[in-house]
Short mmCIF file of N, CA and C in Angstrom, two decimals:
data_model
loop_
_atom_site.label_atom_id
_atom_site.label_comp_id
_atom_site.label_asym_id
_atom_site.label_seq_id
_atom_site.Cartn_x
_atom_site.Cartn_y
_atom_site.Cartn_z
N MET A 1 74.93 137.17 -49.18
CA MET A 1 75.58 137.00 -50.46
C MET A 1 77.02 136.55 -50.22
N ILE A 2 77.43 135.52 -50.94
CA ILE A 2 78.82 135.07 -50.90
C ILE A 2 79.48 135.57 -52.17
N ARG A 3 80.61 136.22 -51.99
CA ARG A 3 81.30 136.80 -53.13
C ARG A 3 82.81 136.72 -52.92
N GLN A 4 83.53 137.08 -53.96
CA GLN A 4 84.98 137.12 -53.87
C GLN A 4 85.43 138.28 -52.98
N PHE A 5 86.51 138.08 -52.31
CA PHE A 5 87.16 139.12 -51.51
C PHE A 5 87.53 140.31 -52.39
N THR A 6 87.40 141.51 -51.83
CA THR A 6 87.95 142.72 -52.44
C THR A 6 88.79 143.41 -51.38
N PRO A 7 89.77 144.23 -51.78
CA PRO A 7 90.63 144.90 -50.78
C PRO A 7 89.86 145.71 -49.74
N SER A 8 88.70 146.22 -50.09
CA SER A 8 87.91 146.99 -49.11
C SER A 8 87.37 146.11 -47.98
N ASP A 9 87.46 144.79 -48.14
CA ASP A 9 87.00 143.86 -47.10
C ASP A 9 88.02 143.67 -45.98
N LEU A 10 89.27 144.09 -46.20
CA LEU A 10 90.31 143.79 -45.22
C LEU A 10 89.99 144.30 -43.82
N ASN A 11 89.49 145.52 -43.68
CA ASN A 11 89.23 146.03 -42.34
C ASN A 11 88.10 145.29 -41.63
N PRO A 12 86.94 145.06 -42.27
CA PRO A 12 85.93 144.28 -41.56
C PRO A 12 86.38 142.84 -41.28
N MET A 13 87.17 142.27 -42.17
CA MET A 13 87.72 140.92 -41.92
C MET A 13 88.64 140.95 -40.71
N ARG A 14 89.46 141.99 -40.62
CA ARG A 14 90.39 142.12 -39.49
C ARG A 14 89.62 142.26 -38.18
N GLU A 15 88.53 143.01 -38.20
CA GLU A 15 87.73 143.17 -36.98
C GLU A 15 87.16 141.82 -36.53
N ILE A 16 86.69 141.02 -37.47
CA ILE A 16 86.18 139.69 -37.14
C ILE A 16 87.31 138.85 -36.57
N TYR A 17 88.44 138.83 -37.26
CA TYR A 17 89.58 138.02 -36.83
C TYR A 17 90.06 138.45 -35.44
N ASN A 18 90.16 139.75 -35.23
CA ASN A 18 90.65 140.25 -33.95
C ASN A 18 89.73 139.86 -32.79
N HIS A 19 88.45 139.74 -33.04
CA HIS A 19 87.54 139.25 -32.00
C HIS A 19 88.02 137.88 -31.51
N TYR A 20 88.37 137.01 -32.45
CA TYR A 20 88.82 135.66 -32.08
C TYR A 20 90.20 135.68 -31.42
N ALA A 21 91.09 136.55 -31.91
CA ALA A 21 92.43 136.64 -31.33
C ALA A 21 92.37 137.11 -29.87
N GLU A 22 91.54 138.10 -29.62
CA GLU A 22 91.50 138.71 -28.28
C GLU A 22 90.62 137.97 -27.28
N ASN A 23 89.62 137.24 -27.76
CA ASN A 23 88.60 136.70 -26.85
C ASN A 23 88.45 135.20 -26.83
N THR A 24 89.09 134.50 -27.73
CA THR A 24 88.86 133.05 -27.81
C THR A 24 90.16 132.28 -27.97
N LEU A 25 90.04 130.99 -27.85
CA LEU A 25 91.16 130.09 -28.10
C LEU A 25 91.16 129.58 -29.54
N LEU A 26 90.35 130.16 -30.40
CA LEU A 26 90.17 129.62 -31.74
C LEU A 26 91.21 130.08 -32.76
N THR A 27 92.13 130.91 -32.35
CA THR A 27 93.30 131.24 -33.16
C THR A 27 94.47 131.40 -32.20
N PHE A 28 95.67 131.14 -32.68
CA PHE A 28 96.83 131.25 -31.81
C PHE A 28 97.40 132.66 -31.75
N ASP A 29 96.88 133.59 -32.54
CA ASP A 29 97.26 134.99 -32.32
C ASP A 29 96.69 135.39 -30.97
N GLU A 30 97.49 136.12 -30.20
CA GLU A 30 97.07 136.45 -28.84
C GLU A 30 96.63 137.90 -28.67
N ALA A 31 96.87 138.71 -29.68
CA ALA A 31 96.50 140.12 -29.61
C ALA A 31 95.92 140.55 -30.95
N ALA A 32 95.19 141.66 -30.92
CA ALA A 32 94.61 142.20 -32.14
C ALA A 32 95.72 142.55 -33.12
N LEU A 33 95.46 142.30 -34.40
CA LEU A 33 96.42 142.66 -35.44
C LEU A 33 96.09 144.05 -35.96
N THR A 34 97.13 144.82 -36.24
CA THR A 34 96.93 146.13 -36.86
C THR A 34 96.52 145.89 -38.31
N ALA A 35 96.09 146.96 -38.96
CA ALA A 35 95.72 146.86 -40.38
C ALA A 35 96.89 146.36 -41.20
N THR A 36 98.08 146.86 -40.92
CA THR A 36 99.27 146.43 -41.67
C THR A 36 99.59 144.97 -41.40
N GLU A 37 99.54 144.56 -40.15
CA GLU A 37 99.83 143.15 -39.81
C GLU A 37 98.84 142.21 -40.48
N PHE A 38 97.58 142.57 -40.46
CA PHE A 38 96.56 141.71 -41.07
C PHE A 38 96.75 141.65 -42.58
N SER A 39 97.00 142.79 -43.18
CA SER A 39 97.23 142.85 -44.61
C SER A 39 98.47 142.04 -44.99
N ASP A 40 99.54 142.17 -44.23
CA ASP A 40 100.77 141.41 -44.49
C ASP A 40 100.53 139.91 -44.35
N LYS A 41 99.65 139.54 -43.45
CA LYS A 41 99.33 138.12 -43.24
C LYS A 41 98.53 137.56 -44.41
N LEU A 42 97.58 138.32 -44.93
CA LEU A 42 96.68 137.80 -45.96
C LEU A 42 97.09 138.08 -47.39
N ASN A 43 97.72 139.19 -47.67
CA ASN A 43 98.00 139.55 -49.05
C ASN A 43 98.77 138.49 -49.84
N PRO A 44 99.82 137.88 -49.29
CA PRO A 44 100.50 136.84 -50.06
C PRO A 44 99.58 135.65 -50.37
N VAL A 45 98.68 135.36 -49.47
CA VAL A 45 97.73 134.25 -49.64
C VAL A 45 96.71 134.59 -50.72
N LEU A 46 96.18 135.80 -50.66
CA LEU A 46 95.10 136.20 -51.54
C LEU A 46 95.52 136.30 -52.99
N SER A 47 96.80 136.44 -53.23
CA SER A 47 97.27 136.49 -54.61
C SER A 47 97.36 135.10 -55.23
N LYS A 48 97.30 134.07 -54.39
CA LYS A 48 97.50 132.70 -54.88
C LYS A 48 96.27 131.80 -54.72
N PHE A 49 95.49 132.03 -53.66
CA PHE A 49 94.38 131.15 -53.33
C PHE A 49 93.09 131.95 -53.15
N PRO A 50 91.94 131.27 -53.22
CA PRO A 50 90.67 131.99 -53.08
C PRO A 50 90.39 132.44 -51.65
N CYS A 51 89.65 133.53 -51.59
CA CYS A 51 89.10 134.03 -50.33
C CYS A 51 87.68 134.46 -50.65
N VAL A 52 86.72 133.92 -49.92
CA VAL A 52 85.32 134.28 -50.14
C VAL A 52 84.77 134.97 -48.90
N VAL A 53 83.85 135.88 -49.13
CA VAL A 53 83.31 136.73 -48.08
C VAL A 53 81.79 136.57 -48.07
N TYR A 54 81.23 136.51 -46.87
CA TYR A 54 79.77 136.52 -46.72
C TYR A 54 79.38 137.93 -46.32
N GLU A 55 78.52 138.53 -47.13
CA GLU A 55 78.07 139.90 -46.89
C GLU A 55 76.54 139.92 -46.80
N LYS A 56 76.04 140.62 -45.82
CA LYS A 56 74.59 140.77 -45.67
C LYS A 56 74.31 142.24 -45.40
N GLU A 57 73.45 142.81 -46.23
CA GLU A 57 73.07 144.22 -46.10
C GLU A 57 74.29 145.13 -46.00
N GLY A 58 75.29 144.84 -46.83
CA GLY A 58 76.49 145.66 -46.90
C GLY A 58 77.50 145.42 -45.81
N LYS A 59 77.25 144.45 -44.92
CA LYS A 59 78.16 144.19 -43.80
C LYS A 59 78.82 142.83 -43.99
N VAL A 60 80.15 142.79 -43.88
CA VAL A 60 80.89 141.53 -43.95
C VAL A 60 80.67 140.78 -42.65
N LEU A 61 80.12 139.57 -42.76
CA LEU A 61 79.83 138.75 -41.58
C LEU A 61 80.65 137.48 -41.51
N GLY A 62 81.55 137.28 -42.45
CA GLY A 62 82.40 136.11 -42.40
C GLY A 62 83.28 136.01 -43.62
N PHE A 63 84.32 135.19 -43.49
CA PHE A 63 85.21 134.97 -44.62
C PHE A 63 85.89 133.62 -44.45
N ALA A 64 86.24 133.03 -45.60
CA ALA A 64 86.95 131.75 -45.62
C ALA A 64 88.01 131.84 -46.70
N TYR A 65 89.15 131.25 -46.41
CA TYR A 65 90.25 131.32 -47.38
C TYR A 65 91.14 130.09 -47.25
N ALA A 66 91.99 129.92 -48.26
CA ALA A 66 92.94 128.81 -48.26
C ALA A 66 94.35 129.39 -48.28
N THR A 67 95.25 128.64 -47.69
CA THR A 67 96.67 128.99 -47.70
C THR A 67 97.48 127.76 -48.09
N GLU A 68 98.71 127.99 -48.37
CA GLU A 68 99.62 126.90 -48.69
C GLU A 68 99.76 126.00 -47.46
N TRP A 69 99.67 124.69 -47.65
CA TRP A 69 99.83 123.77 -46.52
C TRP A 69 101.28 123.73 -46.07
N LYS A 70 102.18 123.49 -46.98
CA LYS A 70 103.62 123.48 -46.72
C LYS A 70 104.31 124.08 -47.93
N GLU A 71 105.51 124.54 -47.76
CA GLU A 71 106.23 125.20 -48.86
C GLU A 71 106.81 124.24 -49.88
N ASN A 72 107.10 123.01 -49.51
CA ASN A 72 107.72 122.08 -50.43
C ASN A 72 106.85 121.85 -51.66
N PRO A 73 107.47 121.75 -52.85
CA PRO A 73 106.70 121.61 -54.10
C PRO A 73 105.77 120.40 -54.12
N ALA A 74 106.11 119.34 -53.45
CA ALA A 74 105.27 118.14 -53.47
C ALA A 74 103.90 118.39 -52.82
N TYR A 75 103.79 119.44 -52.02
CA TYR A 75 102.53 119.78 -51.36
C TYR A 75 101.69 120.77 -52.17
N ARG A 76 102.06 121.06 -53.41
CA ARG A 76 101.40 122.12 -54.18
C ARG A 76 99.92 121.89 -54.44
N PHE A 77 99.43 120.66 -54.27
CA PHE A 77 98.02 120.37 -54.50
C PHE A 77 97.24 120.22 -53.19
N THR A 78 97.87 120.64 -52.09
CA THR A 78 97.24 120.58 -50.77
C THR A 78 97.23 121.98 -50.17
N VAL A 79 96.10 122.35 -49.59
CA VAL A 79 95.97 123.65 -48.94
C VAL A 79 95.45 123.49 -47.52
N SER A 80 95.62 124.54 -46.76
CA SER A 80 95.03 124.64 -45.44
C SER A 80 93.87 125.62 -45.55
N SER A 81 92.80 125.37 -44.84
CA SER A 81 91.63 126.25 -44.92
C SER A 81 91.38 126.92 -43.58
N SER A 82 90.81 128.12 -43.65
CA SER A 82 90.45 128.88 -42.45
C SER A 82 89.12 129.56 -42.68
N ILE A 83 88.38 129.71 -41.60
CA ILE A 83 87.08 130.39 -41.68
C ILE A 83 86.85 131.14 -40.38
N TYR A 84 86.32 132.36 -40.52
CA TYR A 84 86.01 133.19 -39.37
C TYR A 84 84.67 133.86 -39.60
N LEU A 85 83.81 133.81 -38.58
CA LEU A 85 82.48 134.39 -38.68
C LEU A 85 82.27 135.46 -37.62
N HIS A 86 81.59 136.51 -38.00
CA HIS A 86 81.15 137.51 -37.04
C HIS A 86 80.21 136.81 -36.06
N PRO A 87 80.23 137.14 -34.78
CA PRO A 87 79.33 136.47 -33.82
C PRO A 87 77.86 136.51 -34.25
N GLU A 88 77.43 137.54 -34.98
CA GLU A 88 76.04 137.62 -35.47
C GLU A 88 75.72 136.53 -36.48
N ALA A 89 76.74 135.96 -37.11
CA ALA A 89 76.52 134.98 -38.18
C ALA A 89 76.63 133.53 -37.70
N LEU A 90 76.91 133.32 -36.43
CA LEU A 90 77.05 131.96 -35.91
C LEU A 90 75.71 131.23 -35.89
N ASP A 91 75.77 129.94 -36.12
CA ASP A 91 74.61 129.05 -36.03
C ASP A 91 73.49 129.39 -37.01
N LYS A 92 73.86 129.93 -38.17
CA LYS A 92 72.86 130.29 -39.18
C LYS A 92 73.17 129.66 -40.54
N GLY A 93 74.13 128.75 -40.58
CA GLY A 93 74.50 128.12 -41.85
C GLY A 93 75.50 128.91 -42.67
N THR A 94 75.92 130.05 -42.15
CA THR A 94 76.85 130.91 -42.87
C THR A 94 78.19 130.22 -43.10
N GLY A 95 78.71 129.59 -42.07
CA GLY A 95 80.01 128.92 -42.19
C GLY A 95 79.97 127.80 -43.22
N THR A 96 78.92 127.01 -43.19
CA THR A 96 78.79 125.91 -44.16
C THR A 96 78.70 126.45 -45.57
N ALA A 97 77.93 127.49 -45.78
CA ALA A 97 77.80 128.08 -47.11
C ALA A 97 79.13 128.64 -47.60
N LEU A 98 79.84 129.35 -46.74
CA LEU A 98 81.15 129.89 -47.10
C LEU A 98 82.13 128.77 -47.47
N TYR A 99 82.15 127.75 -46.63
CA TYR A 99 83.07 126.64 -46.85
C TYR A 99 82.76 125.92 -48.16
N ARG A 100 81.48 125.72 -48.44
CA ARG A 100 81.11 125.05 -49.71
C ARG A 100 81.61 125.84 -50.91
N LYS A 101 81.48 127.17 -50.85
CA LYS A 101 81.96 128.01 -51.95
C LYS A 101 83.49 127.91 -52.06
N LEU A 102 84.19 127.93 -50.94
CA LEU A 102 85.64 127.81 -50.96
C LEU A 102 86.05 126.47 -51.56
N ILE A 103 85.40 125.40 -51.14
CA ILE A 103 85.71 124.05 -51.66
C ILE A 103 85.48 124.00 -53.17
N GLU A 104 84.38 124.58 -53.62
CA GLU A 104 84.09 124.62 -55.05
C GLU A 104 85.22 125.31 -55.82
N GLU A 105 85.68 126.42 -55.31
CA GLU A 105 86.75 127.15 -55.99
C GLU A 105 88.07 126.38 -55.95
N LEU A 106 88.34 125.68 -54.86
CA LEU A 106 89.55 124.88 -54.78
C LEU A 106 89.50 123.71 -55.75
N ARG A 107 88.33 123.12 -55.92
CA ARG A 107 88.17 122.05 -56.93
C ARG A 107 88.50 122.57 -58.32
N GLU A 108 87.99 123.76 -58.63
CA GLU A 108 88.26 124.37 -59.93
C GLU A 108 89.75 124.62 -60.15
N MET A 109 90.49 124.85 -59.06
CA MET A 109 91.94 125.06 -59.15
C MET A 109 92.70 123.74 -59.23
N LYS A 110 91.99 122.64 -59.17
CA LYS A 110 92.59 121.30 -59.19
C LYS A 110 93.38 121.00 -57.91
N ILE A 111 92.95 121.61 -56.80
CA ILE A 111 93.52 121.26 -55.50
C ILE A 111 93.03 119.86 -55.17
N HIS A 112 93.90 119.04 -54.60
CA HIS A 112 93.57 117.65 -54.32
C HIS A 112 93.14 117.41 -52.87
N SER A 113 93.71 118.19 -51.93
CA SER A 113 93.46 117.92 -50.53
C SER A 113 93.39 119.22 -49.73
N ILE A 114 92.44 119.26 -48.79
CA ILE A 114 92.29 120.41 -47.89
C ILE A 114 92.52 119.91 -46.47
N VAL A 115 93.34 120.64 -45.72
CA VAL A 115 93.61 120.32 -44.32
C VAL A 115 93.12 121.47 -43.47
N ALA A 116 92.37 121.16 -42.43
CA ALA A 116 91.87 122.18 -41.51
C ALA A 116 92.33 121.85 -40.10
N GLY A 117 92.95 122.80 -39.45
CA GLY A 117 93.34 122.64 -38.05
C GLY A 117 92.25 123.23 -37.18
N ILE A 118 91.78 122.46 -36.21
CA ILE A 118 90.72 122.93 -35.32
C ILE A 118 91.24 122.90 -33.89
N LEU A 119 91.27 124.08 -33.25
CA LEU A 119 91.68 124.14 -31.86
C LEU A 119 90.57 123.51 -31.03
N MET A 120 90.96 122.61 -30.14
CA MET A 120 89.99 121.79 -29.43
C MET A 120 89.87 122.20 -27.97
N PRO A 121 88.70 122.00 -27.39
CA PRO A 121 87.49 121.44 -28.02
C PRO A 121 86.75 122.51 -28.82
N ASN A 122 86.11 122.06 -29.88
CA ASN A 122 85.31 122.96 -30.72
C ASN A 122 84.28 122.11 -31.46
N GLU A 123 83.22 121.77 -30.75
CA GLU A 123 82.20 120.87 -31.27
C GLU A 123 81.52 121.41 -32.52
N LYS A 124 81.24 122.72 -32.57
CA LYS A 124 80.55 123.29 -33.73
C LYS A 124 81.40 123.17 -34.99
N SER A 125 82.68 123.50 -34.89
CA SER A 125 83.56 123.40 -36.05
C SER A 125 83.75 121.93 -36.46
N THR A 126 83.89 121.07 -35.48
CA THR A 126 84.04 119.64 -35.76
C THR A 126 82.83 119.12 -36.54
N ARG A 127 81.64 119.45 -36.08
CA ARG A 127 80.41 119.00 -36.77
C ARG A 127 80.33 119.55 -38.19
N MET A 128 80.67 120.83 -38.35
CA MET A 128 80.61 121.43 -39.68
C MET A 128 81.59 120.73 -40.63
N HIS A 129 82.81 120.51 -40.19
CA HIS A 129 83.79 119.85 -41.05
C HIS A 129 83.35 118.43 -41.41
N GLU A 130 82.80 117.72 -40.45
CA GLU A 130 82.29 116.37 -40.75
C GLU A 130 81.16 116.41 -41.76
N ARG A 131 80.23 117.35 -41.59
CA ARG A 131 79.11 117.50 -42.54
C ARG A 131 79.60 117.74 -43.95
N LEU A 132 80.68 118.47 -44.07
CA LEU A 132 81.21 118.82 -45.39
C LEU A 132 82.07 117.71 -46.01
N GLY A 133 82.37 116.68 -45.22
CA GLY A 133 83.14 115.56 -45.77
C GLY A 133 84.57 115.45 -45.29
N PHE A 134 84.95 116.25 -44.32
CA PHE A 134 86.29 116.14 -43.73
C PHE A 134 86.32 114.97 -42.76
N SER A 135 87.49 114.37 -42.61
CA SER A 135 87.70 113.30 -41.63
C SER A 135 88.86 113.68 -40.73
N LYS A 136 88.74 113.32 -39.46
CA LYS A 136 89.83 113.60 -38.52
C LYS A 136 91.01 112.70 -38.83
N VAL A 137 92.19 113.31 -38.97
CA VAL A 137 93.38 112.53 -39.32
C VAL A 137 94.48 112.64 -38.27
N ALA A 138 94.38 113.59 -37.35
CA ALA A 138 95.43 113.73 -36.32
C ALA A 138 94.92 114.55 -35.15
N HIS A 139 95.53 114.31 -34.00
CA HIS A 139 95.22 115.09 -32.81
C HIS A 139 96.54 115.35 -32.08
N LEU A 140 96.86 116.61 -31.89
CA LEU A 140 98.08 117.00 -31.19
C LEU A 140 97.69 117.57 -29.84
N SER A 141 98.17 116.96 -28.78
CA SER A 141 97.81 117.37 -27.42
C SER A 141 98.72 118.49 -26.94
N GLN A 142 98.10 119.49 -26.31
CA GLN A 142 98.81 120.58 -25.65
C GLN A 142 99.90 121.19 -26.55
N ILE A 143 99.53 121.49 -27.78
CA ILE A 143 100.47 122.00 -28.77
C ILE A 143 100.60 123.53 -28.73
N GLY A 144 99.58 124.20 -28.22
CA GLY A 144 99.62 125.66 -28.13
C GLY A 144 99.31 126.11 -26.72
N TYR A 145 99.68 127.36 -26.43
CA TYR A 145 99.45 127.91 -25.10
C TYR A 145 98.92 129.33 -25.25
N LYS A 146 97.73 129.58 -24.71
CA LYS A 146 97.10 130.89 -24.80
C LYS A 146 96.18 131.08 -23.60
N PHE A 147 96.12 132.29 -23.09
CA PHE A 147 95.27 132.60 -21.94
C PHE A 147 95.55 131.65 -20.76
N ASN A 148 96.83 131.36 -20.54
CA ASN A 148 97.26 130.50 -19.43
C ASN A 148 96.66 129.10 -19.52
N LYS A 149 96.50 128.62 -20.73
CA LYS A 149 95.89 127.31 -20.92
C LYS A 149 96.56 126.58 -22.09
N TRP A 150 96.81 125.29 -21.92
CA TRP A 150 97.33 124.46 -23.01
C TRP A 150 96.17 124.07 -23.93
N ILE A 151 96.44 124.09 -25.23
CA ILE A 151 95.40 123.87 -26.23
C ILE A 151 95.78 122.72 -27.16
N ASP A 152 94.82 121.83 -27.39
CA ASP A 152 94.98 120.76 -28.36
C ASP A 152 94.55 121.24 -29.74
N VAL A 153 95.11 120.63 -30.77
CA VAL A 153 94.69 120.90 -32.13
C VAL A 153 94.45 119.57 -32.84
N SER A 154 93.29 119.46 -33.47
CA SER A 154 92.99 118.30 -34.32
C SER A 154 93.09 118.75 -35.77
N TYR A 155 93.55 117.83 -36.60
CA TYR A 155 93.62 118.11 -38.03
C TYR A 155 92.59 117.25 -38.76
N TRP A 156 91.89 117.92 -39.66
CA TRP A 156 90.83 117.30 -40.46
C TRP A 156 91.20 117.45 -41.91
N GLN A 157 90.93 116.42 -42.69
CA GLN A 157 91.31 116.44 -44.11
C GLN A 157 90.15 116.04 -45.00
N MET A 158 90.12 116.69 -46.16
CA MET A 158 89.15 116.35 -47.20
C MET A 158 89.93 116.17 -48.49
N THR A 159 89.69 115.05 -49.16
CA THR A 159 90.28 114.83 -50.47
C THR A 159 89.22 115.18 -51.50
N LEU A 160 89.57 116.04 -52.43
CA LEU A 160 88.60 116.49 -53.45
C LEU A 160 88.59 115.54 -54.63
#
């Protein structure tokens, strides 16, 4: 079931996010976030933009949300998107379903453009974004450093 975020989702969302922070190159956070840190990171976003959660049998298995792309007023119709899935939900269409719901809600808000940053290489995320209609618009080489490794980031954009 895909539904709107509720405050009770913060802890399972944090657990999913922390898996990526501690074990992968897919986020630039390098350590697990505390409940307060995660809440402080998301609460300003959640009051302004949609966040959707995938729940199965009472367990949160993924979430997708949008944030402000840039602070300048001219960017008010552009957002950045993020998605995180529990390892149990990978390769089952969960990410695509979550993203479609997020895109639908952003359309309703009259958002014009979505930008997604993908830490590279990430073939699964690249394929999903392409399937949904995103196009690669930029590639930044060795822009981040985590786990003693330089990381590239590609930016993908969808115009609604």
